[in-house]
JSON list of C-alpha atoms in Angstrom, two decimals:
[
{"chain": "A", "resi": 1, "resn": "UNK", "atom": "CA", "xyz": [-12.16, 45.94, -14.19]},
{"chain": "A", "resi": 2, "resn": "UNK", "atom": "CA", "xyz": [-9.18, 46.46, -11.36]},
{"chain": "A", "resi": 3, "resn": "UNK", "atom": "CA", "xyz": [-11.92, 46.48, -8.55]},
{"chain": "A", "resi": 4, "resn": "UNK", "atom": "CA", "xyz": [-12.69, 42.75, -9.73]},
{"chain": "A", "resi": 5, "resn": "UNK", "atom": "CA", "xyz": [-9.00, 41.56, -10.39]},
{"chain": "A", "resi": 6, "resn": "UNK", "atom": "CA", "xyz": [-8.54, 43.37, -6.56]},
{"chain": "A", "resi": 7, "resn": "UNK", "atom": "CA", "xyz": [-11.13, 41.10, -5.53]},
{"chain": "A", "resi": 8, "resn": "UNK", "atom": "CA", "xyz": [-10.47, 38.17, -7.37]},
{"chain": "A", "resi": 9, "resn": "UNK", "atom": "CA", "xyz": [-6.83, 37.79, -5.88]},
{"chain": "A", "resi": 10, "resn": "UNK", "atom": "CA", "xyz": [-8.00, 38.50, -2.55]},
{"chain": "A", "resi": 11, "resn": "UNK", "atom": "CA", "xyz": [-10.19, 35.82, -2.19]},
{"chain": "A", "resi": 12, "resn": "UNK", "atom": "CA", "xyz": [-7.68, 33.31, -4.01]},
{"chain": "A", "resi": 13, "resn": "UNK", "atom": "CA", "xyz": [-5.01, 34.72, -0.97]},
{"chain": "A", "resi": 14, "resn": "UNK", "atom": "CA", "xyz": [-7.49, 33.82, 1.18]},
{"chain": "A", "resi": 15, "resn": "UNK", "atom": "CA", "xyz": [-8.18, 30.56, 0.21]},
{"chain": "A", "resi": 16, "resn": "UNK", "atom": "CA", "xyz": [-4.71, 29.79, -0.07]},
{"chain": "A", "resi": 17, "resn": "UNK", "atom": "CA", "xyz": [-3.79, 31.07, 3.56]},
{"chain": "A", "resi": 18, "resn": "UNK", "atom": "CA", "xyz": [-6.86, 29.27, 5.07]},
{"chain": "A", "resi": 19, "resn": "UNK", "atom": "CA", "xyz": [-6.37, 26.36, 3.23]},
{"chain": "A", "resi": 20, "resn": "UNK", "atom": "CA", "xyz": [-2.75, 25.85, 4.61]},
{"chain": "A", "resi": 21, "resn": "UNK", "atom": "CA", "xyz": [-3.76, 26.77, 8.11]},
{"chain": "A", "resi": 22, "resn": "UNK", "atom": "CA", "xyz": [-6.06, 23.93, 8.01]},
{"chain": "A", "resi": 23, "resn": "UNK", "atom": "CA", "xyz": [-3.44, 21.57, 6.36]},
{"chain": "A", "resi": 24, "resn": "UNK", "atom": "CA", "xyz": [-1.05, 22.36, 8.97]},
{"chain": "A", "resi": 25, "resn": "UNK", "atom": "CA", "xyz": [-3.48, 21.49, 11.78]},
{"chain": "A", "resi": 26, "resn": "UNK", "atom": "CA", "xyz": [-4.53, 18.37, 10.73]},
{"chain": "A", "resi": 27, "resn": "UNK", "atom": "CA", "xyz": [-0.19, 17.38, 9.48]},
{"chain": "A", "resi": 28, "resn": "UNK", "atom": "CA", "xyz": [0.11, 17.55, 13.48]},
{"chain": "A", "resi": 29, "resn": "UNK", "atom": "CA", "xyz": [1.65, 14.41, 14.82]},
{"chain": "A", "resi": 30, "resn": "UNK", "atom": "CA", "xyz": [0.49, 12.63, 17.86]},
{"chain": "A", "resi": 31, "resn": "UNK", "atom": "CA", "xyz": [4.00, 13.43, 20.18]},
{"chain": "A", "resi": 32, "resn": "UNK", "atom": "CA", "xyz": [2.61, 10.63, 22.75]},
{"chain": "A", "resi": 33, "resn": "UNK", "atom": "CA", "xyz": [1.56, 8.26, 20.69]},
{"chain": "A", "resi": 34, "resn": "UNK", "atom": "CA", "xyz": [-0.28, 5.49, 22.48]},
{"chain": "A", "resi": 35, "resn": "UNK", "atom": "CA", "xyz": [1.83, 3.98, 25.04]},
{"chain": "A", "resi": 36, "resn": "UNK", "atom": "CA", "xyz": [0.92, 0.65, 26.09]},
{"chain": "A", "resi": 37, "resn": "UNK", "atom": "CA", "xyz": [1.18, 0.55, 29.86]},
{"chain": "A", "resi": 38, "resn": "UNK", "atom": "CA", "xyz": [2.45, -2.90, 30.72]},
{"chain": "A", "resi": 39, "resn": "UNK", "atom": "CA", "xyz": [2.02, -4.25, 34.68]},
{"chain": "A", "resi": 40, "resn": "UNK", "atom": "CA", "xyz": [4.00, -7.87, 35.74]},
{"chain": "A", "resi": 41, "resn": "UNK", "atom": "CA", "xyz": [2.42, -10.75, 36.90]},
{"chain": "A", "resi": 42, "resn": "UNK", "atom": "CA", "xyz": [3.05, -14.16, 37.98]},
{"chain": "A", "resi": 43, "resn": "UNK", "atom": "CA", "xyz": [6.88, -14.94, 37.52]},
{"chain": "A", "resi": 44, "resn": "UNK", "atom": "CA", "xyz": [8.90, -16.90, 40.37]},
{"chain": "A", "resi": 45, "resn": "UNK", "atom": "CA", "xyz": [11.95, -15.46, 42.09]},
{"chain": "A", "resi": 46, "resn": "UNK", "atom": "CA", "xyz": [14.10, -17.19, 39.83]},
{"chain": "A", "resi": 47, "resn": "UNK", "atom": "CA", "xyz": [12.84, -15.20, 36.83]},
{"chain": "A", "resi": 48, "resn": "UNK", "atom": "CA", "xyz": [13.86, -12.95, 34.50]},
{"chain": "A", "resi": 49, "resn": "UNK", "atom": "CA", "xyz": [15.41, -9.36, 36.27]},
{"chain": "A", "resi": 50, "resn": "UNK", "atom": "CA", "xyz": [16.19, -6.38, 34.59]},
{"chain": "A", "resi": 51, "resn": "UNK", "atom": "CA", "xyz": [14.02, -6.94, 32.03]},
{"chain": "A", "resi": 52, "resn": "UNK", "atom": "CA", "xyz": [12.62, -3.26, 30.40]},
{"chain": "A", "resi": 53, "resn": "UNK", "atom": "CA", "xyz": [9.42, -4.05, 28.11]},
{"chain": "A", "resi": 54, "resn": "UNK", "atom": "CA", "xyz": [7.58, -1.34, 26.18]},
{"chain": "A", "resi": 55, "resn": "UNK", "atom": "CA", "xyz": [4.66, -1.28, 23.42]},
{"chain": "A", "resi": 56, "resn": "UNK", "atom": "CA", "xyz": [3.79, 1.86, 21.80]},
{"chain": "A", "resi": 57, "resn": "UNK", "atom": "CA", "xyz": [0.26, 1.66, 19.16]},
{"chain": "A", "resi": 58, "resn": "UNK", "atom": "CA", "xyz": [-0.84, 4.13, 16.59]},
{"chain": "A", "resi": 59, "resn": "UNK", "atom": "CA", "xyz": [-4.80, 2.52, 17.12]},
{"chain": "A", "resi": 60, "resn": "UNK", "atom": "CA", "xyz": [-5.50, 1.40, 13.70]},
{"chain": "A", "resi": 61, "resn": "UNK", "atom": "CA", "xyz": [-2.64, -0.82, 11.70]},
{"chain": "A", "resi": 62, "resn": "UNK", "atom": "CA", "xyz": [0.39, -2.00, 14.33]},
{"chain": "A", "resi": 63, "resn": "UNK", "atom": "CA", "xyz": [1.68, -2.47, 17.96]},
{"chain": "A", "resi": 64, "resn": "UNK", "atom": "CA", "xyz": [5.30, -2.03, 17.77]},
{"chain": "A", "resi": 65, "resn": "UNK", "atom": "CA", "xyz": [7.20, -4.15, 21.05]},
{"chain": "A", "resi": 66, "resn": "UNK", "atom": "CA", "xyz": [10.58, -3.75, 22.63]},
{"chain": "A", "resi": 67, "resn": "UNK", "atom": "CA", "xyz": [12.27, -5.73, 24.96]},
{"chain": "A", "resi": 68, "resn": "UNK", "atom": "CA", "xyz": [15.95, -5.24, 26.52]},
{"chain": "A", "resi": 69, "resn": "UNK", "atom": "CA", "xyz": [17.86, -7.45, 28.45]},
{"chain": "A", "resi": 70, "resn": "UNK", "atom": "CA", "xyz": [16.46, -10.52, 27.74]},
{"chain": "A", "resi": 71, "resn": "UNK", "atom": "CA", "xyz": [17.35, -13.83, 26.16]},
{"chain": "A", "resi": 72, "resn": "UNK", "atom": "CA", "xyz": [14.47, -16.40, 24.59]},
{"chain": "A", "resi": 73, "resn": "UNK", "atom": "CA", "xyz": [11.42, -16.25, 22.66]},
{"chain": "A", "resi": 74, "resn": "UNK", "atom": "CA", "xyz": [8.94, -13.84, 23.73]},
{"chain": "A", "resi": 75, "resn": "UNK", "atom": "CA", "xyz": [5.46, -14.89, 23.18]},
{"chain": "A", "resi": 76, "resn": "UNK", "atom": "CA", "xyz": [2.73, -12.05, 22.05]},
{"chain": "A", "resi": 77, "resn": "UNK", "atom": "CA", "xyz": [-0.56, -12.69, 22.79]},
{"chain": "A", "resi": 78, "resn": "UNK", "atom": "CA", "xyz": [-3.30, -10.32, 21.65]},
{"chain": "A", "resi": 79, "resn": "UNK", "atom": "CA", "xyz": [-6.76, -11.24, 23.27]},
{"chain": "A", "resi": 80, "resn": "UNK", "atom": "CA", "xyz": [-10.34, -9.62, 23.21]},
{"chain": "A", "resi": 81, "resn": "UNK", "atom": "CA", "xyz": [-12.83, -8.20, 20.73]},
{"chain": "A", "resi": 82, "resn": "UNK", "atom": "CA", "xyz": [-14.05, -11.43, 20.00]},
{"chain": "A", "resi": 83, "resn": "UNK", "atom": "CA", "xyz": [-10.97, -13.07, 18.53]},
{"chain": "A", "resi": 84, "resn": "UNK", "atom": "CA", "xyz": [-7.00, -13.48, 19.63]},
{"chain": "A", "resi": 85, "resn": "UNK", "atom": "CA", "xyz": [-3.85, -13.87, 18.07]},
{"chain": "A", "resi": 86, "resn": "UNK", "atom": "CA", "xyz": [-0.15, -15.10, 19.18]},
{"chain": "A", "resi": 87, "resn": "UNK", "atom": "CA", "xyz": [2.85, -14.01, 17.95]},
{"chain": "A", "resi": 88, "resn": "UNK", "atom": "CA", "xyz": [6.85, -14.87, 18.36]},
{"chain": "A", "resi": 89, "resn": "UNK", "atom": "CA", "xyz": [9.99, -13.46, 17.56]},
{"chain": "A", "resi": 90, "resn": "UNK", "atom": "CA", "xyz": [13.38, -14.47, 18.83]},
{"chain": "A", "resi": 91, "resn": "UNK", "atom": "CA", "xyz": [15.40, -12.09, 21.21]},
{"chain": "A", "resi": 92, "resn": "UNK", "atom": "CA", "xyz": [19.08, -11.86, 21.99]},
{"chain": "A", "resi": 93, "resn": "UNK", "atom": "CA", "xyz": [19.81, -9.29, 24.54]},
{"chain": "A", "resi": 94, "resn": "UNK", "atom": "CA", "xyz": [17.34, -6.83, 22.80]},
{"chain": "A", "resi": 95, "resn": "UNK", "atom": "CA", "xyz": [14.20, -7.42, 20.15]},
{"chain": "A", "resi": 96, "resn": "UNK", "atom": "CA", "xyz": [11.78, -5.38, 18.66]},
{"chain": "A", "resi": 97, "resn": "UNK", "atom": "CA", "xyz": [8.83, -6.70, 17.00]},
{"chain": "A", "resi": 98, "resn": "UNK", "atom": "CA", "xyz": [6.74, -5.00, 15.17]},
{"chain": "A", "resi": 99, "resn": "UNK", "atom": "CA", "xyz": [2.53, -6.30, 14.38]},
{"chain": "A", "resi": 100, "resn": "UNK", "atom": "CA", "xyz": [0.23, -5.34, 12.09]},
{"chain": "A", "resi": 101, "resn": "UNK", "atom": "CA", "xyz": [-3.21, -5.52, 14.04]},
{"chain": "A", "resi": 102, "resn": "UNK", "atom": "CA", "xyz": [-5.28, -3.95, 10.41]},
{"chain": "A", "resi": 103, "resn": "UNK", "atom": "CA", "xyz": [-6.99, -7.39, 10.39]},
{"chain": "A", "resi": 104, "resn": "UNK", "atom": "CA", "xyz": [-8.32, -7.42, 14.20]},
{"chain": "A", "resi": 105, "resn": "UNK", "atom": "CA", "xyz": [-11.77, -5.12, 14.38]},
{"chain": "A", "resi": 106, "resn": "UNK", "atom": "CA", "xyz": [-12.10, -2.29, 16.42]},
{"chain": "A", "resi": 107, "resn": "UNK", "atom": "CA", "xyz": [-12.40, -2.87, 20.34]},
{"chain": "A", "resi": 108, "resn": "UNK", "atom": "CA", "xyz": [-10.35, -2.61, 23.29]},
{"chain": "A", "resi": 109, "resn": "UNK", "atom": "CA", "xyz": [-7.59, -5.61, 23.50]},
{"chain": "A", "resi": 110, "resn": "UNK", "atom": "CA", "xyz": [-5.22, -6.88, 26.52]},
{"chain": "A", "resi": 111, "resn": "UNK", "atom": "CA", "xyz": [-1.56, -7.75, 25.16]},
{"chain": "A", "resi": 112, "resn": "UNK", "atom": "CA", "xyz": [-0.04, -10.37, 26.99]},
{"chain": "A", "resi": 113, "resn": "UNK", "atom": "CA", "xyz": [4.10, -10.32, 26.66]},
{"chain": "A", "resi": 114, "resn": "UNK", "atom": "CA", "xyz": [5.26, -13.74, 27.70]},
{"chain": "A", "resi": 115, "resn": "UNK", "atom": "CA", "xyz": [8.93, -14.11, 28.65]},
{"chain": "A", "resi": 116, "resn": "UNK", "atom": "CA", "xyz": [9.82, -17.51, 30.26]},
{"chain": "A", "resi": 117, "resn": "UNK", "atom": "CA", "xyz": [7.86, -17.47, 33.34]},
{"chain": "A", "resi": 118, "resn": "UNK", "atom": "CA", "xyz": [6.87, -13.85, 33.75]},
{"chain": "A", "resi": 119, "resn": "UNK", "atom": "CA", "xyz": [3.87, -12.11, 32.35]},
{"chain": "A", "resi": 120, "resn": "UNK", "atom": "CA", "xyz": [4.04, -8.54, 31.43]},
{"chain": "A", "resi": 121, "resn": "UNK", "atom": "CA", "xyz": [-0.03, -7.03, 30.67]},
{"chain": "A", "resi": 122, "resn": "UNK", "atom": "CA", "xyz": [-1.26, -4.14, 29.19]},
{"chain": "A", "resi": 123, "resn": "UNK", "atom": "CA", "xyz": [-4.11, -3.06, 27.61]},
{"chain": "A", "resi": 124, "resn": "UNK", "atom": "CA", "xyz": [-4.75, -0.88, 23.95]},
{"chain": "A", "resi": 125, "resn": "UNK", "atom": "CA", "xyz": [-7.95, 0.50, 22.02]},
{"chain": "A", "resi": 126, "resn": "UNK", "atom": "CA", "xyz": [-8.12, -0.28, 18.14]},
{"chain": "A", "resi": 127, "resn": "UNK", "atom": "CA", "xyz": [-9.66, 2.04, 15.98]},
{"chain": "A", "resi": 128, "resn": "UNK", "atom": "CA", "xyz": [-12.06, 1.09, 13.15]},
{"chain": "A", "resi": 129, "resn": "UNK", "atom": "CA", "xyz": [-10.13, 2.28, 9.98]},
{"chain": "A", "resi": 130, "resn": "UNK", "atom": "CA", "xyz": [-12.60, 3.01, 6.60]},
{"chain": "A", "resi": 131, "resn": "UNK", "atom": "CA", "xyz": [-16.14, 3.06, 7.45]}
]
């Protein structure tokens, strides 16, 4: 009778100690999540300066944008996997936008950040989500 209660609480120790070593492995957070690297183009020499843009994704429900220094609409345009969508939002000296991109299916899009006459590109991966 004690050499199955020994047992018995061993192997519910055990379960419980590999059971939260596998919980806290798969709790781990992403410390880089994706970074969307953006490069300029076009833009005249009268353009926006100083401008700092930056796009982080988690790859399956949003694209979150920042912009600093600027004044004006931005204009977000999301292009590839067989579709594309545009986005606004208003920004006064600094702006953060933040999409949900659940809808779009999984491929590998270019985001277009449109600010007056320049063009900052970059490119992300979605993720299917479900299935």
């Amino acid at each position: 009778m004690k050499t199955k209660l020994f047992y018995t609480m061993a192997l519910i120790c055990s379960t419980l100690f590999f059971s939260s070593f596998a919980v806290t492995e798969t709790n781990k957070v992403n410390d880089q999540q994706d970074k969307i690297v953006f490069s300029k183009i076009g833009g005249t020499t009268r353009g926006v300066t100083g401008v700092e843009v930056a796009a982080t994704t988690d790859g399956k429900t949003t694209v979150a944008i920042s912009v600093v220094d600027f004044t004006g609409t931005a204009v977000v345009q999301i292009i590839g996997g067989r579709t594309s969508a545009q986005y606004y939002f208003d920004v006064n000296e600094m702006g953060y936008e933040v999409i949900n991109i659940g809808t779009l299916r999984a491929a590998t899009y270019t985001i277009r950040i449109i600010l007056d006459s320049e063009v900052y590109e970059g490119t992300f991966t979605k993720e299917a989500v479900g299935r």
